[in-house]
Short mmCIF file of C-alpha atoms in Angstrom, two decimals:
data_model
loop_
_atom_site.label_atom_id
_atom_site.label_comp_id
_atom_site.label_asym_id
_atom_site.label_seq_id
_atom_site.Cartn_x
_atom_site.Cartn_y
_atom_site.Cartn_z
CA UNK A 297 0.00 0.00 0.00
CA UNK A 298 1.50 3.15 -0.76
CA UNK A 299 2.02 5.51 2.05
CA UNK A 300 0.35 9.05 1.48
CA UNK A 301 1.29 12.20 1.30
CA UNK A 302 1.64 14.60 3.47
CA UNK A 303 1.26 17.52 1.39
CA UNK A 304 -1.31 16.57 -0.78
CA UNK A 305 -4.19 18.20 1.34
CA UNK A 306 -2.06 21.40 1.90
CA UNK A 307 -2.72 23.57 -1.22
CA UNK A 308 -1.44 26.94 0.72
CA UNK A 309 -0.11 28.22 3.41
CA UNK A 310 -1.38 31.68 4.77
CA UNK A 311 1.38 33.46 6.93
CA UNK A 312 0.74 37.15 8.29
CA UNK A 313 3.59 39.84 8.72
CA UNK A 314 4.27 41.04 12.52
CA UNK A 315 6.37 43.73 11.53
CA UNK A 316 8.70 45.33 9.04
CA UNK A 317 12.07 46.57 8.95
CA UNK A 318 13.53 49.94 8.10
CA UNK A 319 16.20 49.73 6.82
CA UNK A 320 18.92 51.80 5.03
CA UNK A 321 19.18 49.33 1.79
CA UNK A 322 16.30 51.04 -0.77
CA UNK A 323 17.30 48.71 -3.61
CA UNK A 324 18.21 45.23 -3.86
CA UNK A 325 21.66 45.62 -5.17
CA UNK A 326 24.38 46.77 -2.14
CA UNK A 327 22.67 44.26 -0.01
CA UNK A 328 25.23 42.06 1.39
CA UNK A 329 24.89 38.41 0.40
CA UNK A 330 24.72 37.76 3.82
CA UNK A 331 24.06 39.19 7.25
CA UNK A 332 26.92 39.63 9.53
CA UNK A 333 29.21 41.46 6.31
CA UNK A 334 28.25 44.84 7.13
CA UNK A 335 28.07 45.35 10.75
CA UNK A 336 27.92 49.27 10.34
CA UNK A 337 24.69 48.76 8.40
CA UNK A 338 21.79 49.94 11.07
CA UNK A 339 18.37 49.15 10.84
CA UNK A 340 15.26 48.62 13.13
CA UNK A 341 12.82 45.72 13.20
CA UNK A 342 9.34 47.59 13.49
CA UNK A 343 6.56 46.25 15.28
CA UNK A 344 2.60 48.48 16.10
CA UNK A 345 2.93 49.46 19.58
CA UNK A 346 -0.15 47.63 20.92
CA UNK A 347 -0.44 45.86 24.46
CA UNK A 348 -0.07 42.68 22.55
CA UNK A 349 3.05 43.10 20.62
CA UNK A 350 4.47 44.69 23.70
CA UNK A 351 3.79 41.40 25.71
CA UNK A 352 4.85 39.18 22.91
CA UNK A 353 8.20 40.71 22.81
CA UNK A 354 8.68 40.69 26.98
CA UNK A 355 12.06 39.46 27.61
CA UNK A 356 13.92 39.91 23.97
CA UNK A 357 15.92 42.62 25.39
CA UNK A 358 17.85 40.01 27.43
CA UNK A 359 19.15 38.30 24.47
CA UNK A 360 22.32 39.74 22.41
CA UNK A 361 21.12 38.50 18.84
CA UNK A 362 17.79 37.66 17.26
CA UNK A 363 16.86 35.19 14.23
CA UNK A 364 14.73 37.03 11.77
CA UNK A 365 12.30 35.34 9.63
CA UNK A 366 11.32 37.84 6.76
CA UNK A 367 9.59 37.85 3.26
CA UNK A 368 11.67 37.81 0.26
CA UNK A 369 9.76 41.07 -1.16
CA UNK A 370 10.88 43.36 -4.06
CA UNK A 371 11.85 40.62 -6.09
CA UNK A 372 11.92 39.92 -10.07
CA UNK A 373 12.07 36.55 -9.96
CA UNK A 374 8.55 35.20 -12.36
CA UNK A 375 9.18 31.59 -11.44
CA UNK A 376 11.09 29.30 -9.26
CA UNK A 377 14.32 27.93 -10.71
CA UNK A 378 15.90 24.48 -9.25
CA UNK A 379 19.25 25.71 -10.11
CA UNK A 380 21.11 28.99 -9.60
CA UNK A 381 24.26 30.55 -9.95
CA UNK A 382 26.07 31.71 -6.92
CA UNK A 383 28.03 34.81 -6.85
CA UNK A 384 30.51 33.22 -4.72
CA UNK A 385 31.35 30.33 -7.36
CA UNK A 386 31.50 33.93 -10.05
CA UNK A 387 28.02 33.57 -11.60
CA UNK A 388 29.11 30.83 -13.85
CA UNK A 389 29.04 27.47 -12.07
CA UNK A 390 25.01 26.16 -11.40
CA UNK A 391 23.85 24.79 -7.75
CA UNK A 392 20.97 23.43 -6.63
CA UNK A 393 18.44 26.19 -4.69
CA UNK A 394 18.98 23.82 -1.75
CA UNK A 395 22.09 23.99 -1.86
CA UNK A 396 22.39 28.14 -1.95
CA UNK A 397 20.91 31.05 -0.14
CA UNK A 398 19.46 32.38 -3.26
CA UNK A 399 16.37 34.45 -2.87
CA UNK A 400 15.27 32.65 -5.62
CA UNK A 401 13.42 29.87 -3.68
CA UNK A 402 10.04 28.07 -4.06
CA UNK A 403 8.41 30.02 -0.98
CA UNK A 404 10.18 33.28 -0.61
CA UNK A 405 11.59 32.92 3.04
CA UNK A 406 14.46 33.94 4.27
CA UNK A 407 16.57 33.71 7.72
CA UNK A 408 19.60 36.11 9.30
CA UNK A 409 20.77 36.32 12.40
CA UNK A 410 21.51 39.55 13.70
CA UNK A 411 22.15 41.32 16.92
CA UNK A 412 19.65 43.39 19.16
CA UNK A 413 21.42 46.37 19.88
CA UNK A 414 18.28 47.96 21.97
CA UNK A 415 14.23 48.13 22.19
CA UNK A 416 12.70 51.36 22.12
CA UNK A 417 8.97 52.30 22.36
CA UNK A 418 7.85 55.44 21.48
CA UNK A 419 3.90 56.01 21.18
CA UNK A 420 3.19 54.77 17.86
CA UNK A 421 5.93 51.94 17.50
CA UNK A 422 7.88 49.28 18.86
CA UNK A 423 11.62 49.22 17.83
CA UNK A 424 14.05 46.55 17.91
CA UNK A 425 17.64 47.99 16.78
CA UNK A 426 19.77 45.96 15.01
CA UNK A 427 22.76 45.91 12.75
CA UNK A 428 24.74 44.16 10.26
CA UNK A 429 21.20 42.91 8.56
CA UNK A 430 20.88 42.10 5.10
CA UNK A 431 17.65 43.12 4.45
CA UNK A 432 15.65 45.13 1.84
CA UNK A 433 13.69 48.60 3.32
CA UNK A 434 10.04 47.22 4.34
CA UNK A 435 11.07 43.80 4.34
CA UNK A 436 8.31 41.92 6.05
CA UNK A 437 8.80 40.59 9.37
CA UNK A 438 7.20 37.10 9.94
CA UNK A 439 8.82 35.92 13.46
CA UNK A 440 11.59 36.42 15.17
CA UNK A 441 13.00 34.03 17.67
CA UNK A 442 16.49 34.71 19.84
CA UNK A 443 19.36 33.37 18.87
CA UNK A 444 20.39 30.57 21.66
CA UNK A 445 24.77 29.44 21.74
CA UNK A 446 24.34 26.57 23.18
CA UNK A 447 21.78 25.15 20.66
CA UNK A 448 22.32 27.39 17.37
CA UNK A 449 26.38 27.69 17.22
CA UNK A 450 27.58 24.73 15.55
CA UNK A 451 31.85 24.85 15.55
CA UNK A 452 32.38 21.48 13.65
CA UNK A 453 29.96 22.25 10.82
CA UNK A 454 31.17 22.62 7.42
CA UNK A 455 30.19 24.71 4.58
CA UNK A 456 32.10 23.01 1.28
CA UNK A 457 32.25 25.63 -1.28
CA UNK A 458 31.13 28.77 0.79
CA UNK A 459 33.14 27.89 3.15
CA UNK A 460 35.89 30.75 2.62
CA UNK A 461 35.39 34.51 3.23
CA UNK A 462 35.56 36.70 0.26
CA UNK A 463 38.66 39.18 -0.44
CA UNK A 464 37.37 42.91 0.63
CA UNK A 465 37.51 45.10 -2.29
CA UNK A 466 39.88 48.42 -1.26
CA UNK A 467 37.41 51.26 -1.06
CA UNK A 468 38.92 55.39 -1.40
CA UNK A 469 37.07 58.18 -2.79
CA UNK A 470 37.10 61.05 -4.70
CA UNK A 471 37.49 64.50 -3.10
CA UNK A 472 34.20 65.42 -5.30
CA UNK A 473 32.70 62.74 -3.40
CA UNK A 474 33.74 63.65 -0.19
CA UNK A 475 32.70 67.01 -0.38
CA UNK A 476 29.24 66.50 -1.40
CA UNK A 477 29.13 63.97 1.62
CA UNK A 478 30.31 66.80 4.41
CA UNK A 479 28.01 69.41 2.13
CA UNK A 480 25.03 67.09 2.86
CA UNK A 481 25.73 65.36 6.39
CA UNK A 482 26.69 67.28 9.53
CA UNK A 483 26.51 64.90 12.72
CA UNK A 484 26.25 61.72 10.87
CA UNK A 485 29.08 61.27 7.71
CA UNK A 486 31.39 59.45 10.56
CA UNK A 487 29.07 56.89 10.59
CA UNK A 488 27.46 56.80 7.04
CA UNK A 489 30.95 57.12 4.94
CA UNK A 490 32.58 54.20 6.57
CA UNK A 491 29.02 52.17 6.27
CA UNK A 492 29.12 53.08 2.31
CA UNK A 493 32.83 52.25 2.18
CA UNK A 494 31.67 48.64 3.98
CA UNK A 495 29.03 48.13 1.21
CA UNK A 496 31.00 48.29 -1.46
CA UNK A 497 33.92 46.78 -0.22
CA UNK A 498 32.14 43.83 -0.30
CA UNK A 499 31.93 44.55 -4.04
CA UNK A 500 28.08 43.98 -4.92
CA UNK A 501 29.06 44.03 -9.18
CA UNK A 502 27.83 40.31 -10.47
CA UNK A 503 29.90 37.40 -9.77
CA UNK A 504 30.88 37.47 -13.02
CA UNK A 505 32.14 41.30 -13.03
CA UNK A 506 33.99 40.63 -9.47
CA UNK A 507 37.65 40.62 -8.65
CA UNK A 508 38.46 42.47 -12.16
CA UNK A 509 38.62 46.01 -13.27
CA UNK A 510 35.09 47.88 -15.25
CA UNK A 511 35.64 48.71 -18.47
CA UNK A 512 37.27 51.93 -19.12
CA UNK A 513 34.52 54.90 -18.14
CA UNK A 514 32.69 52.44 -16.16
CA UNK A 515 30.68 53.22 -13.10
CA UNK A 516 28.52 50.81 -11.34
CA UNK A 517 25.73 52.93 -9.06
CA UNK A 518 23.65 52.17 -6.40
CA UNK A 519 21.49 54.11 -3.37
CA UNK A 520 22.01 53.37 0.13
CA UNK A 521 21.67 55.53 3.21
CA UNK A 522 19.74 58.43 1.82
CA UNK A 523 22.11 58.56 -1.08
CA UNK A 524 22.86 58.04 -4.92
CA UNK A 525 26.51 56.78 -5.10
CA UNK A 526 28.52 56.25 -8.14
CA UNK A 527 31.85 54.09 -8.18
CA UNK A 528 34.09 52.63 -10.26
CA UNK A 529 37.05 49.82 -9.98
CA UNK A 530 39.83 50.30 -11.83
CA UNK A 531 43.75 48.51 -10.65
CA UNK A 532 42.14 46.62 -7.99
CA UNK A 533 40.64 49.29 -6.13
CA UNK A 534 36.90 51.09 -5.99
CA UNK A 535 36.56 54.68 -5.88
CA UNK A 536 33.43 56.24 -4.94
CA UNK A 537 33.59 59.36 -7.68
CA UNK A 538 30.28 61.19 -6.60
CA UNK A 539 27.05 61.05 -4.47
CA UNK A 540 23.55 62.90 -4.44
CA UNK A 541 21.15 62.86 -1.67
CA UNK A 542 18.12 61.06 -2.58
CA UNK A 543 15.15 63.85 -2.98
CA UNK A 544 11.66 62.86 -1.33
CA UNK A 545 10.00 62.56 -4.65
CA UNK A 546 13.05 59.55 -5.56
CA UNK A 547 11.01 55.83 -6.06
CA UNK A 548 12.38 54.39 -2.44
CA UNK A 549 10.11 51.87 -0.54
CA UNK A 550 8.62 52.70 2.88
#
């Protein structure tokens, strides 16, 4: 007798955001591969300040780092694929999904650790601080559990082919840049140059396009932080060669 199937009476699954994340990513590309790359990358899980989120969260504030189950949103993907191409293998080399932390999966889920910096209400919201996320401004929120050592760190685990850490790409910039930076920012360019250095040092360009030089008169772009940056590579090294502050009538998601 065949055995049945599990699945075969579950058609859907209905799941319901908690909360969303603000976050200083506006576009998909910049955003680390994974979390933990940029740890000067702030952002702020946000939850309705009602009596029952505030209860639900009693206690988080005692933990140093949080899992974060989110909603794979802003997307172009129009259908799943079972294999990918991983950056880290340079874009050429196909993997199974399974096998990858694509966002390119067959329910559009994904997971980071992160730590809680601090919880702050105010009268409208409930914020959890965090940093070194990897997520996408209004990312959906669908749980969030603590992280727990003793159960979640695993020291003799292996990783095979993502198993090494990528080179950091050298990051300078132009004086044009830097100028429109201390123009725009006055209290916060110590914090927001060195995150925008951190972004691209991790060198965002498709696999294929990393560890090489752009094509002569070649700038890649990108906004993060409030900002429109252009950069280039050229011997090795990125240059950020200008930046605009992002306008309130830019296309950025809430």
């Amino acid at each position: 007798m065949p055995i049945p199937n599990p699945l075969s009476n579950l058609n859907e699954v209905s799941l319901t955001p908690i909360a969303y994340i603000r976050s200083c990513y506006p576009e998909r590309f910049g955003i680390p591969r994974q979390a933990g790359l940029v740890e000067s990358a702030k952002a702020a899980i946000v939850f309705p300040h009602t009596d029952q989120q505030w209860h639900s969260l009693r206690g988080i504030e005692s933990f140093s780092h949080i899992w974060v189950i989110f909603l794979l949103h802003g997307q172009s993907f129009s259908k799943f694929r079972p294999l990918v191409r991983p950056p880290r293998l340079g874009g050429n080399k196909s993997m199974g999904v399974y096998a990858t932390r694509s966002p390119n999966r067959p329910n559009q889920i994904g997971l980071s650790a992160v730590p809680l910096d601090q919880v702050e209400q105010t009268p409208t919201e409930i914020l959890l601080h965090i940093h070194g996320g990897d997520f996408l401004d209004g990312t959906p929120v669908l749980d969030i559990k603590p992280y727990v050592p003793y159960a979640d760190a695993i020291p003799s685990a292996t990783s095979a082919w993502a198993d090494d850490v990528d080179p950091l790409l050298p990051v300078e910039w132009s004086p044009e840049a830097t100028a429109s930076l201390i123009s725009t920012l006055t209290e916060d360019r110590n914090e927001i140059q060195p995150m925008i250095s951190d972004v691209i040092a991790q060198d965002p360009r498709p696999g294929y396009e990393r560890r090489k030089d752009g094509q002569p008169g070649q700038e890649w772009n990108m906004r993060l932080a409030g900002f429109d940056i252009f950069w280039k590579v050229e011997a090795g090294i990125a240059t950020v060669t200008r930046l605009f502050p992002l306008s309130s009538s830019d296309d950025i998601p809430s």
